[in-house]
Amino acid sequence: MFKFHIHILLMAVISLCVNTQELPLIDPQKKQHILEEISGDASYEHIRFMTQFHRPGGGADGLWHVAEYVSEKAQAYGLEDVQIIKQDYRRLPWNSNIAELRLLEDETSKRIASTLQSQLHIADFSRAVDLKTELVYIGAGTSGHDYENKEVEGKIVVTHGSIGAVMREAVWNRGADGIIWFPDPEGRTGFGEHNISHPDQIRWTRVPVEGPDGQEGTFAFVLSLRQGLDLLRKIRNAEEPLKVHAYIDASFDSMHGEEPWQVMVEARINGTEPDLEQDIIITAHIQEEKFSANDNASGSGNILEIARALNKLIDEGKLERPRRTIRFWWVREFTSQRQYFADNPDAHHRMWVNINQDMVGANQAQDVMRVQNVTRLPASRFHFFNDVVESVIEHLVEINNTELAEIQAGTEYTPILSHLGTRHRYNAKMIYYHGNTDHVTFNETPIGVPGITFTNWPDNYIHTSDDDLWNIDRTQLQRNAVAGALIAYIMATADRDTFAVFAATTSGKGNKRIGNNLQLGLQWIAREDDKERAYHRAVQQINYAIERERKAIASLGEIGNRLDNNVAFLIERLDTKRDAALGELLAHYTLFSGNEDAPPPYTPTEAEEELLEIVLTTADDPSVYLNTRGQLSTVPGLHSLMASEIVNYIDGSRRSGLDIYRYIAGQAREAGEYYYGEVTPELVLAYLKKIMESDVVR
């Protein structure tokens, strides 16, 4: 029987060599049903509704309206166990009705900015005001010299500096009544482009609610760069100080009570085998500013469409009901999941993987640098799920692009196009892990559920008035929804009968990953003067790669029982691959060093010796982590993502600090120093010592 399983695995590895225009992880007819049912135009209509509301966070009336809409649609689509979940939140609710800033001239007034034009003209958490007073331009307004020979008490300051710093210096220290802010003409957006490239953008921003000593915050109007420079010209040319009328109707309450709250919506397609406790969780966040069409009404609309399409195909008998339950979560970014896990401390034990959609509708013609990025899993959570995601994305890229040879062979695929969308190419790629959206809450300690995200980048429209409907392409929505649906359904239906193709996929892609790390090591030996040092680093890199692949192969056993022999065989093969790679390193060391003897054993540094003595475990209670995660700031020089990976890799397996360092350093070197920076033993030691003082680890 064991030999029979090995034969199946070997045949599956051979079958993996088919063209990537094939997707062996799912039956072609079922794939076609999904491709034909998903509609980017339907997703777009959900976005059209959501962009009517300012929904910046917990307590926002607009957030509740969107949650109700999602719930009603999910029920109409026949999804199961639909519920709106009201949760605790740590910020005050805030809502505004109308805000207007008018320039007073003689007996008339001229509107400068109003929320009738854009909600973003008023900073979130601005307090109610009805005030007529003078304007004072203070430049950046962040330090004392900006206020020399200027009297700001009782006036409104005009600035392009940090709003938080201006609040401190102008309002709390010098008695100014309010702020008018516009982008720094000499600065950048924070996303790479100069401010002058987008002179009419209105930025989404907020003011502090209170100061460090309990001082009450004030208000801020937000102008575009063009508006700000026009107002500045008027201030400089005026013979007398300009006066304005600032009116804001806002309050720290909501239609659902004054106590802090946030909300999430859950719906399900229940599986046939709930006892598996391997739910697939698909997430998107519904809170953001008005308009936030791409970030993230696009993801929220897309997972509604994924849910509708899959449920319809199941009801029609075109798809079998999956073994595993698929759960759809519309959340308040980051905080909903963390609060959910704290409120339900055992819930994550029945969750298998997470698929997050965030910024999935970008019209790629608006910025030629735009790419639909899809993250790989972090090394701490590596899983065969990673290879399912990569296979789907590679397949969709292939069938939505074409090459000359395909035309000549007559094998072109019909691209996925929405009815009213563009005919652009699918500019998507897999990238190394980042932690800037909701999938991070699944990957992080103590949840440990492998999670990936779709997030287009770069984006020069995010968190501004430019992130509106014109920014959205229905075709890209449709392709990303198809990708999410395929990944979810493939994972939800995985069983013993399909094990071989999953094993082939992970083994084949694992060989490539090991090969990439071997190439890194060979290059170090070839290029660096200190061949011995380069060789030992290369050995550590191979050990990292094999350990990471061991996690992926071991996860294949989660597909079903009676697969232990197959998994054991594949893990045993990793030892053979490791020996072969180490042999290559030694041969290249001998060749390029001119030394026929093997290099002497590695001598640990002082920091590495100290790391060897450290063994940690983490608090496994999600509520403890929710309340203590703020203690986990990084140390200077250590990338924040690598700091989080250090915590993720402390998993109760009694790894030493040296084991942790070598694994995290290998991950950073594989991605490249430009991506994660350099991870040194000294940085990891400093970080471990720091977090040992927290309540997160012991």
XYZ file of C-alpha atoms in Angstrom:
698
model
C 0.000 0.000 0.000
C 2.820 2.385 0.873
C 4.507 1.737 -2.475
C 1.210 2.426 -4.216
C 0.998 5.836 -2.530
C 4.592 6.628 -3.494
C 3.783 5.755 -7.096
C 0.828 8.141 -7.052
C 3.017 10.908 -5.638
C 5.710 10.428 -8.254
C 3.153 10.461 -11.059
C 1.667 13.638 -9.612
C 5.075 15.301 -9.577
C 5.468 14.444 -13.247
C 1.990 15.819 -13.985
C 2.998 19.136 -12.395
C 5.121 19.862 -15.452
C 2.021 20.820 -17.466
C 1.661 24.350 -18.781
C 0.585 26.841 -16.124
C -2.478 27.534 -18.261
C -3.738 24.335 -16.667
C -4.879 24.316 -13.033
C -4.755 20.687 -11.863
C -5.972 21.593 -8.362
C -9.605 21.768 -9.501
C -11.769 19.989 -12.068
C -11.764 22.105 -15.292
C -15.556 22.187 -15.527
C -15.922 23.392 -11.942
C -13.318 26.049 -12.581
C -15.241 27.155 -15.653
C -18.475 27.428 -13.674
C -16.741 29.766 -11.215
C -15.186 31.841 -14.014
C -18.558 32.249 -15.715
C -20.587 33.051 -12.582
C -18.393 35.665 -10.859
C -19.275 39.209 -11.946
C -17.085 42.267 -11.443
C -20.072 44.404 -12.409
C -21.991 43.001 -9.434
C -19.069 43.807 -7.106
C -19.011 47.343 -8.489
C -22.647 47.899 -7.528
C -21.833 47.070 -3.907
C -19.010 49.611 -4.037
C -21.416 52.202 -5.416
C -23.538 51.828 -2.274
C -20.663 51.815 0.218
C -19.018 54.961 -1.128
C -22.025 57.030 -0.058
C -20.943 56.808 3.585
C -18.117 58.126 5.712
C -17.204 55.086 7.815
C -13.908 55.910 9.488
C -14.103 53.514 12.410
C -16.062 52.280 15.371
C -19.078 54.396 16.269
C -19.525 55.839 12.771
C -23.148 55.835 11.647
C -21.968 55.178 8.096
C -20.198 52.021 9.247
C -23.437 50.674 10.693
C -25.335 51.483 7.475
C -22.790 49.484 5.452
C -22.888 46.586 7.917
C -26.688 46.448 7.589
C -26.411 46.504 3.803
C -23.920 43.620 3.804
C -26.115 41.615 6.167
C -29.229 42.154 4.042
C -27.412 41.162 0.843
C -25.898 38.057 2.443
C -29.344 36.933 3.569
C -30.836 37.658 0.158
C -28.112 35.507 -1.432
C -29.134 32.584 0.752
C -26.037 32.477 2.939
C -26.307 30.776 6.315
C -25.918 32.013 9.895
C -25.780 35.677 8.875
C -25.248 37.952 11.855
C -24.189 41.485 12.724
C -21.772 41.337 15.649
C -21.477 44.498 17.755
C -18.143 44.582 19.583
C -16.243 46.616 22.152
C -13.952 49.319 20.788
C -11.304 51.543 22.309
C -12.061 54.865 20.666
C -14.959 57.246 21.145
C -17.673 57.262 18.492
C -17.592 60.371 16.296
C -19.985 61.632 13.639
C -20.415 64.892 11.766
C -23.406 66.348 9.949
C -22.143 69.456 8.194
C -18.954 71.490 8.230
C -18.208 74.643 6.295
C -15.382 77.166 6.125
C -16.155 80.560 4.578
C -13.898 83.537 3.894
C -15.441 86.788 5.191
C -15.060 89.715 2.778
C -16.808 93.006 3.600
C -20.509 92.166 3.841
C -20.214 88.881 1.917
C -18.656 85.498 2.434
C -17.080 83.012 0.043
C -17.040 79.287 0.633
C -13.531 77.836 0.952
C -14.433 74.261 1.852
C -17.523 72.314 2.858
C -18.500 68.727 3.555
C -21.165 69.316 0.897
C -18.211 69.140 -1.503
C -16.245 66.410 0.260
C -16.496 64.821 3.698
C -12.694 64.877 3.838
C -12.660 68.678 4.152
C -13.113 68.113 7.890
C -10.632 66.087 9.937
C -12.088 63.186 11.895
C -12.660 63.895 15.619
C -13.040 67.632 14.999
C -15.211 69.252 17.669
C -18.330 71.307 17.040
C -17.659 75.000 16.489
C -19.342 78.187 15.279
C -16.545 80.752 15.149
C -15.580 83.942 13.290
C -11.941 84.855 13.701
C -8.659 85.766 11.997
C -6.224 83.534 10.117
C -2.498 83.297 10.866
C -0.106 81.418 8.586
C 2.494 79.524 10.649
C 4.331 77.472 8.005
C 5.011 74.009 9.376
C 4.050 75.178 12.863
C 5.828 72.302 14.556
C 8.510 74.165 16.513
C 8.913 77.393 18.476
C 10.619 79.458 15.769
C 7.529 79.096 13.499
C 5.673 81.337 15.977
C 8.169 84.181 16.294
C 6.389 87.555 16.025
C 3.034 85.793 15.546
C 0.024 85.937 17.856
C -2.217 82.901 17.424
C -4.345 82.902 20.573
C -8.051 82.882 19.711
C -7.288 82.530 15.993
C -7.193 79.790 13.359
C -3.735 78.773 12.160
C -3.007 77.830 8.552
C -0.311 75.174 8.224
C 1.183 72.326 6.216
C 2.886 70.664 9.182
C 1.966 67.568 11.135
C -1.506 68.108 12.578
C -0.566 66.418 15.848
C 2.473 68.644 16.318
C 0.521 71.765 15.301
C -2.192 70.850 17.813
C 0.471 70.704 20.515
C 2.354 73.885 19.591
C -0.434 76.144 18.316
C -3.534 75.026 20.209
C -2.430 73.566 23.523
C 0.720 75.637 24.069
C -0.361 78.965 22.525
C -4.168 79.026 22.633
C -5.127 78.865 18.948
C -8.770 77.929 18.382
C -8.438 75.728 15.311
C -6.421 74.572 12.310
C -6.609 74.788 8.531
C -4.264 72.234 6.982
C -3.007 71.609 3.437
C -0.227 69.332 2.079
C 3.379 70.506 2.242
C 4.260 71.890 -1.227
C 7.803 70.546 -0.807
C 6.779 67.189 0.624
C 5.600 63.836 -0.588
C 2.356 61.989 -0.140
C 3.995 59.214 1.837
C 3.454 56.832 -1.079
C 6.313 57.984 -3.299
C 4.855 60.803 -5.406
C 5.424 64.504 -4.827
C 2.426 66.433 -3.531
C 2.383 68.641 -6.618
C 1.572 65.562 -8.716
C -1.906 65.538 -7.167
C -2.747 69.183 -6.414
C -6.492 68.617 -5.983
C -6.391 65.648 -3.628
C -8.018 66.138 -0.249
C -6.377 63.929 2.333
C -8.171 61.892 4.946
C -6.790 62.916 8.329
C -7.786 63.255 11.974
C -7.044 65.454 14.970
C -6.104 64.192 18.439
C -9.119 63.866 20.708
C -7.128 65.024 23.736
C -3.596 65.910 24.771
C -1.136 64.084 27.018
C -2.319 66.100 30.014
C -6.018 65.773 29.213
C -6.253 68.923 27.070
C -9.315 68.971 24.844
C -8.725 68.719 21.109
C -10.109 71.202 18.636
C -10.983 71.098 14.929
C -9.196 71.091 11.597
C -10.331 71.866 8.081
C -8.437 70.080 5.313
C -7.701 71.687 1.945
C -6.107 70.410 -1.217
C -2.679 71.716 -2.158
C -4.185 74.005 -4.780
C -6.705 75.399 -2.279
C -4.041 75.817 0.374
C -1.685 77.750 -1.878
C -4.557 79.960 -3.063
C -5.495 80.772 0.544
C -1.837 81.422 1.392
C -1.580 83.875 -1.538
C -4.625 85.743 -0.252
C -3.194 85.910 3.284
C 0.103 87.339 2.001
C -1.566 89.867 -0.293
C -4.160 91.087 2.220
C -3.650 94.488 3.842
C -5.535 93.360 6.938
C -5.711 89.891 8.527
C -8.211 87.662 6.745
C -11.224 86.484 8.680
C -13.167 83.271 8.282
C -16.350 81.719 9.589
C -15.786 78.119 10.720
C -18.900 76.062 11.360
C -18.923 72.374 12.325
C -21.857 70.282 13.509
C -20.212 67.166 15.000
C -20.420 65.123 18.184
C -18.872 62.199 20.020
C -21.908 59.986 19.869
C -23.768 57.847 17.356
C -27.222 56.533 16.613
C -26.195 53.328 18.372
C -25.144 54.865 21.680
C -22.311 56.886 23.124
C -20.300 53.907 24.369
C -17.386 52.902 22.096
C -18.374 50.145 19.654
C -17.344 48.558 16.397
C -19.128 46.094 14.168
C -18.464 43.075 11.965
C -20.732 40.911 9.827
C -20.409 37.143 9.433
C -22.059 34.795 6.916
C -21.368 31.160 6.031
C -21.536 28.443 3.445
C -21.659 25.499 5.815
C -19.589 22.459 4.924
C -20.627 18.825 4.986
C -18.004 17.873 7.593
C -18.069 20.503 10.359
C -16.170 18.169 12.685
C -13.055 18.798 10.591
C -12.770 22.197 12.322
C -10.946 23.597 9.288
C -12.992 26.645 8.343
C -11.825 28.870 5.504
C -12.167 32.537 6.545
C -12.503 35.185 3.808
C -12.122 38.754 5.069
C -12.406 42.368 3.968
C -12.767 45.547 6.005
C -15.795 47.793 5.597
C -14.559 50.813 7.551
C -12.630 53.628 5.833
C -13.222 57.215 4.815
C -15.666 58.370 2.223
C -15.097 57.360 -0.519
C -12.557 54.538 -0.181
C -13.799 52.841 -3.317
C -10.662 50.762 -3.718
C -9.571 50.756 -0.069
C -11.619 48.859 0.794
C -15.103 48.893 -0.627
C -13.550 46.845 -3.437
C -12.597 43.956 -1.165
C -15.892 44.163 0.733
C -17.903 44.116 -2.482
C -15.799 41.310 -3.888
C -16.309 38.901 -1.021
C -20.058 39.538 -1.208
C -19.844 38.490 -4.852
C -17.675 35.469 -4.035
C -20.241 34.392 -1.439
C -23.181 34.883 -3.810
C -21.539 33.061 -6.708
C -20.308 30.040 -4.750
C -23.604 29.637 -2.924
C -25.581 29.870 -6.173
C -23.382 27.286 -7.918
C -23.756 24.933 -4.945
C -27.543 25.380 -4.901
C -27.684 24.654 -8.638
C -25.616 21.496 -8.250
C -22.796 22.804 -10.450
C -20.432 22.631 -7.463
C -20.559 20.074 -4.672
C -21.081 21.474 -1.212
C -17.535 21.671 0.233
C -16.321 19.518 3.101
C -15.216 22.562 5.062
C -17.238 25.605 6.050
C -16.434 28.862 4.253
C -16.965 31.892 6.488
C -17.160 35.462 5.221
C -16.159 38.297 7.551
C -16.738 41.991 6.890
C -14.761 43.697 9.634
C -13.345 46.837 11.145
C -9.709 46.531 10.005
C -7.445 44.736 12.509
C -9.471 45.454 15.623
C -12.597 43.406 14.822
C -10.632 40.185 14.474
C -8.529 40.786 17.562
C -11.634 41.551 19.593
C -13.431 38.525 18.155
C -10.557 36.235 19.135
C -10.427 37.793 22.601
C -14.183 37.322 23.024
C -14.024 33.766 21.627
C -10.613 32.476 22.814
C -10.991 29.001 21.281
C -12.465 30.097 17.955
C -9.199 30.087 16.043
C -8.717 26.375 16.707
C -11.358 25.561 14.105
C -9.946 27.956 11.479
C -7.662 26.586 8.765
C -6.656 29.451 6.463
C -7.499 33.096 5.784
C -7.948 34.854 2.427
C -8.096 38.650 2.664
C -9.162 41.010 -0.115
C -8.004 44.614 0.288
C -7.692 47.024 -2.658
C -8.657 44.651 -5.463
C -10.353 46.937 -7.982
C -7.635 49.346 -9.089
C -7.847 50.567 -12.665
C -4.272 49.830 -13.628
C -4.278 52.450 -16.376
C -4.501 55.211 -13.762
C -0.909 54.497 -12.712
C 1.402 52.289 -14.775
C 3.244 51.251 -11.597
C 0.138 49.615 -10.108
C 0.412 45.891 -9.444
C -2.110 43.508 -7.907
C 0.127 42.025 -5.241
C -0.737 38.777 -3.502
C 1.346 37.867 -0.468
C 3.083 34.630 0.206
C 2.802 33.262 3.708
C 5.353 34.359 6.292
C 7.899 31.645 7.035
C 6.530 31.211 10.564
C 3.161 30.094 9.146
C 4.289 28.264 6.045
C 1.724 25.811 4.691
C 0.780 24.081 1.442
C -1.957 26.744 1.248
C 0.786 29.067 -0.021
C 1.242 26.884 -3.113
C -2.486 26.714 -3.806
C -2.551 30.529 -3.844
C 0.516 30.770 -6.096
C -0.866 28.189 -8.512
C -4.169 30.043 -8.871
C -2.523 33.443 -9.364
C -0.012 32.108 -11.894
C -2.848 30.431 -13.794
C -4.974 33.579 -13.929
C -2.036 35.703 -15.034
C -1.378 33.243 -17.871
C -4.946 33.084 -19.151
C -5.392 36.878 -18.957
C -2.270 37.627 -20.961
C -1.052 36.261 -24.271
C 2.209 35.579 -26.107
C 2.959 35.266 -29.813
C 3.686 31.555 -29.594
C 0.259 30.939 -28.069
C -1.420 32.649 -31.007
C 0.638 30.596 -33.447
C -0.248 27.391 -31.584
C -3.920 28.301 -31.478
C -4.050 27.806 -27.675
C -5.018 31.302 -26.552
C -7.454 31.483 -23.651
C -10.349 33.915 -23.597
C -9.401 36.465 -20.915
C -11.662 37.168 -17.938
C -13.473 40.414 -18.757
C -16.380 42.042 -17.004
C -19.305 43.323 -19.019
C -18.543 47.010 -18.363
C -14.844 46.858 -17.469
C -11.578 47.390 -19.302
C -9.603 44.954 -21.423
C -6.377 45.539 -19.493
C -3.909 42.774 -18.735
C -3.924 41.139 -15.291
C -0.840 42.680 -13.771
C -0.655 40.452 -10.689
C 2.264 38.837 -8.901
C 3.167 36.966 -5.731
C 5.277 38.938 -3.265
C 6.919 38.252 0.075
C 4.796 38.759 3.143
C 3.716 42.157 4.401
C 1.508 42.917 7.393
C -0.480 45.999 6.405
C -4.007 44.627 6.465
C -6.348 42.082 8.028
C -4.494 38.845 7.227
C -1.884 39.828 9.809
C -4.392 39.282 12.620
C -4.625 35.614 11.647
C -0.889 35.040 11.231
C 0.104 36.714 14.471
C 0.604 35.105 17.846
C -1.350 33.492 19.403
C -3.824 32.797 16.558
C -1.401 31.192 14.090
C -3.820 30.729 11.174
C -1.997 31.006 7.803
C -3.311 34.101 6.015
C -2.643 35.847 2.686
C -3.891 39.101 1.219
C -4.622 40.680 -2.152
C -3.450 44.320 -2.014
C -2.636 46.470 -5.051
C 0.417 48.726 -4.705
C 1.653 51.388 -5.221
C -1.433 53.531 -4.856
C -1.266 57.317 -4.956
C -4.999 57.680 -4.363
C -5.393 55.786 -1.097
C -6.917 57.743 1.820
C -7.768 60.734 -0.360
C -10.732 62.147 -2.246
C -9.310 60.500 -5.391
C -10.217 57.007 -4.163
C -13.620 57.252 -5.801
C -15.579 55.165 -8.313
C -13.547 56.404 -11.279
C -10.587 54.609 -9.688
C -12.265 51.190 -10.062
C -12.080 48.700 -12.950
C -14.793 46.064 -12.957
C -12.532 43.667 -14.868
C -9.855 43.689 -12.166
C -12.570 43.226 -9.545
C -13.790 40.177 -11.403
C -10.357 38.586 -11.777
C -9.534 39.033 -8.103
C -12.930 37.693 -7.069
C -12.386 34.657 -9.304
C -8.990 34.131 -7.681
C -10.449 34.333 -4.174
C -13.314 31.979 -5.041
C -11.006 29.394 -6.636
C -8.578 29.435 -3.709
C -11.388 29.123 -1.166
C -13.186 26.318 -2.981
C -9.995 24.342 -3.663
C -9.048 24.474 0.016
C -12.592 23.772 1.197
C -12.866 20.603 -0.934
C -9.360 19.153 -0.467
C -9.517 15.448 0.415
C -7.591 12.171 0.222
C -8.486 11.737 -3.446
C -6.820 15.031 -4.373
C -3.893 14.684 -1.959
C -1.482 13.603 -4.693
C -1.865 16.769 -6.732
C -1.469 18.972 -3.634
C 1.653 17.007 -2.711
C 3.008 17.374 -6.232
C 2.364 21.108 -6.210
C 4.039 21.718 -2.859
C 6.993 19.395 -3.568
C 7.572 20.943 -6.974
C 7.363 24.520 -5.786
C 9.427 23.588 -2.734
C 12.213 22.358 -5.028
C 12.235 25.777 -6.671
C 12.395 27.529 -3.309
C 15.256 25.317 -2.136
C 16.993 25.992 -5.442
C 16.616 29.740 -5.008
C 18.223 29.567 -1.572
C 20.997 27.349 -2.922
C 21.647 29.937 -5.623
C 21.954 32.642 -2.965
C 24.518 30.588 -1.077
C 26.555 29.794 -4.187
C 26.637 33.474 -5.108
C 27.901 34.438 -1.643
C 30.712 31.888 -1.899
C 31.624 33.083 -5.403
C 31.546 36.819 -4.690
C 32.737 37.355 -1.136
C 36.370 37.469 -0.075
C 35.778 35.618 3.180
C 34.819 32.257 1.649
C 34.575 30.509 4.994
C 32.131 33.025 6.402
C 30.093 32.952 3.177
C 30.012 29.142 3.239
C 28.689 28.938 6.793
C 26.022 31.538 6.055
C 25.037 29.536 2.966
C 24.716 26.375 5.080
C 22.427 28.222 7.483
C 20.376 29.416 4.511
C 19.842 25.860 3.271
C 18.885 24.722 6.774
C 16.322 27.542 6.884
C 14.929 26.551 3.480
C 14.586 22.890 4.450
C 12.927 23.757 7.768
C 10.446 26.015 5.967
C 9.645 23.245 3.443
C 9.232 20.792 6.313
C 6.384 22.965 7.612
C 4.730 22.995 4.182
C 5.006 19.224 3.696
C 3.800 18.494 7.232
C 0.707 20.635 6.633
C -0.345 18.281 3.828
C -1.275 15.807 6.537
C -4.107 18.141 7.555
C -6.020 17.245 4.379
C -7.224 13.988 5.883
C -6.395 10.980 7.998
C -4.478 7.902 6.843
C -1.983 10.094 4.981
C 0.844 9.863 7.525
C 2.948 7.457 5.420
C 2.765 9.717 2.384
C 3.738 12.795 4.383
C 6.569 10.899 6.093
C 7.925 9.857 2.691
C 7.933 13.450 1.436
C 9.616 14.716 4.618
C 12.250 12.011 4.301
C 12.938 13.257 0.776
C 13.763 16.667 2.251
C 16.790 15.171 4.007
C 18.055 13.941 0.634
C 17.521 17.382 -0.884
C 19.319 19.015 2.031
C 22.336 16.714 1.660
C 22.500 17.398 -2.073
C 22.367 21.171 -1.548
C 25.038 21.084 1.158
C 27.215 18.994 -1.147
C 26.916 21.675 -3.819
C 27.933 24.372 -1.342
C 30.971 22.416 -0.218
C 32.031 21.743 -3.811
C 31.819 25.437 -4.684
C 33.653 26.402 -1.511
C 36.475 24.012 -2.414
C 36.562 25.267 -5.996
C 36.626 29.003 -5.286
C 38.583 29.060 -2.029
C 41.451 26.971 -3.413
C 41.284 24.967 -0.198
C 40.811 21.228 -0.668
C 39.951 20.742 3.006
C 36.471 21.305 4.378
C 36.097 24.607 6.252
C 36.488 24.432 10.038
C 33.309 24.190 12.156
C 31.352 27.393 12.614
C 32.289 29.440 15.694
C 29.263 31.211 17.225
C 29.570 34.900 18.074
C 29.095 36.165 21.609
C 25.530 37.216 20.783
C 24.796 33.794 19.304
C 26.126 32.078 22.421
C 23.754 34.173 24.508
C 20.849 33.444 22.166
C 21.469 29.734 22.627
C 20.607 30.076 26.324
C 17.222 31.735 25.736
C 14.071 29.619 25.453
C 10.689 31.381 25.419
C 7.006 30.626 25.072
C 4.099 32.980 24.421
C 0.882 33.676 26.253
C -1.687 31.599 24.394
C -4.766 33.553 25.487
C -5.979 35.911 22.710
C -7.464 38.301 25.275
C -4.063 38.648 26.954
C -2.474 39.386 23.592
C -5.155 41.957 22.751
C -4.339 43.879 25.915
C -0.543 43.533 25.773
C 0.388 43.694 22.078
C 1.083 47.420 22.462
C 4.199 46.426 24.394
C 5.719 44.875 21.263
C 7.470 47.782 19.566
C 10.623 46.817 17.710
C 14.224 47.887 18.340
C 16.133 50.329 16.104
C 17.484 48.589 13.013
C 15.125 45.600 13.118
C 12.342 45.602 10.517
C 8.953 45.587 12.231
C 7.809 42.584 10.182
C 10.850 40.610 11.274
C 10.121 41.603 14.865
C 6.600 40.201 14.524
C 8.002 37.049 12.927
C 10.269 36.556 15.949
C 7.189 36.531 18.187
C 5.312 34.266 15.750
C 8.165 31.756 15.788
C 8.035 31.455 19.583
C 5.463 28.680 19.449
C 6.069 26.541 22.510
C 8.375 24.090 20.728
C 11.323 25.007 22.968
C 13.329 26.567 20.181
C 16.327 28.490 21.403
C 16.868 32.134 20.625
C 19.611 30.997 18.230
C 17.123 28.816 16.327
C 14.791 31.786 16.079
C 17.547 34.096 14.859
C 18.688 31.702 12.138
C 15.160 31.130 10.855
C 14.243 34.812 10.788
C 17.589 35.822 9.277
C 17.120 33.210 6.543
C 13.706 34.643 5.708
C 15.117 38.169 5.505
C 18.075 37.127 3.323
C 15.797 35.207 0.966
C 13.606 38.249 0.330
C 16.579 40.616 0.144
C 17.989 43.342 2.352
C 15.971 45.975 0.452
C 12.771 44.232 1.589
C 13.276 43.245 5.220
C 16.666 44.785 6.026
C 19.466 42.812 7.658
C 18.700 40.605 10.654
C 21.740 40.206 12.923
C 22.212 38.122 16.100
C 22.631 41.346 18.065
C 19.288 42.752 16.862
C 17.409 39.548 17.648
C 19.058 39.331 21.078
C 18.130 42.941 21.855
C 14.541 42.328 20.772
C 14.171 39.108 22.753
C 15.480 40.841 25.861
C 13.003 43.645 25.303
C 9.951 41.428 24.869
C 10.999 39.288 27.848
C 10.006 42.337 29.900
C 6.470 42.246 28.422
C 3.453 40.128 29.306
C 3.388 38.524 25.852
C 6.168 35.991 26.409
C 7.686 34.145 29.299
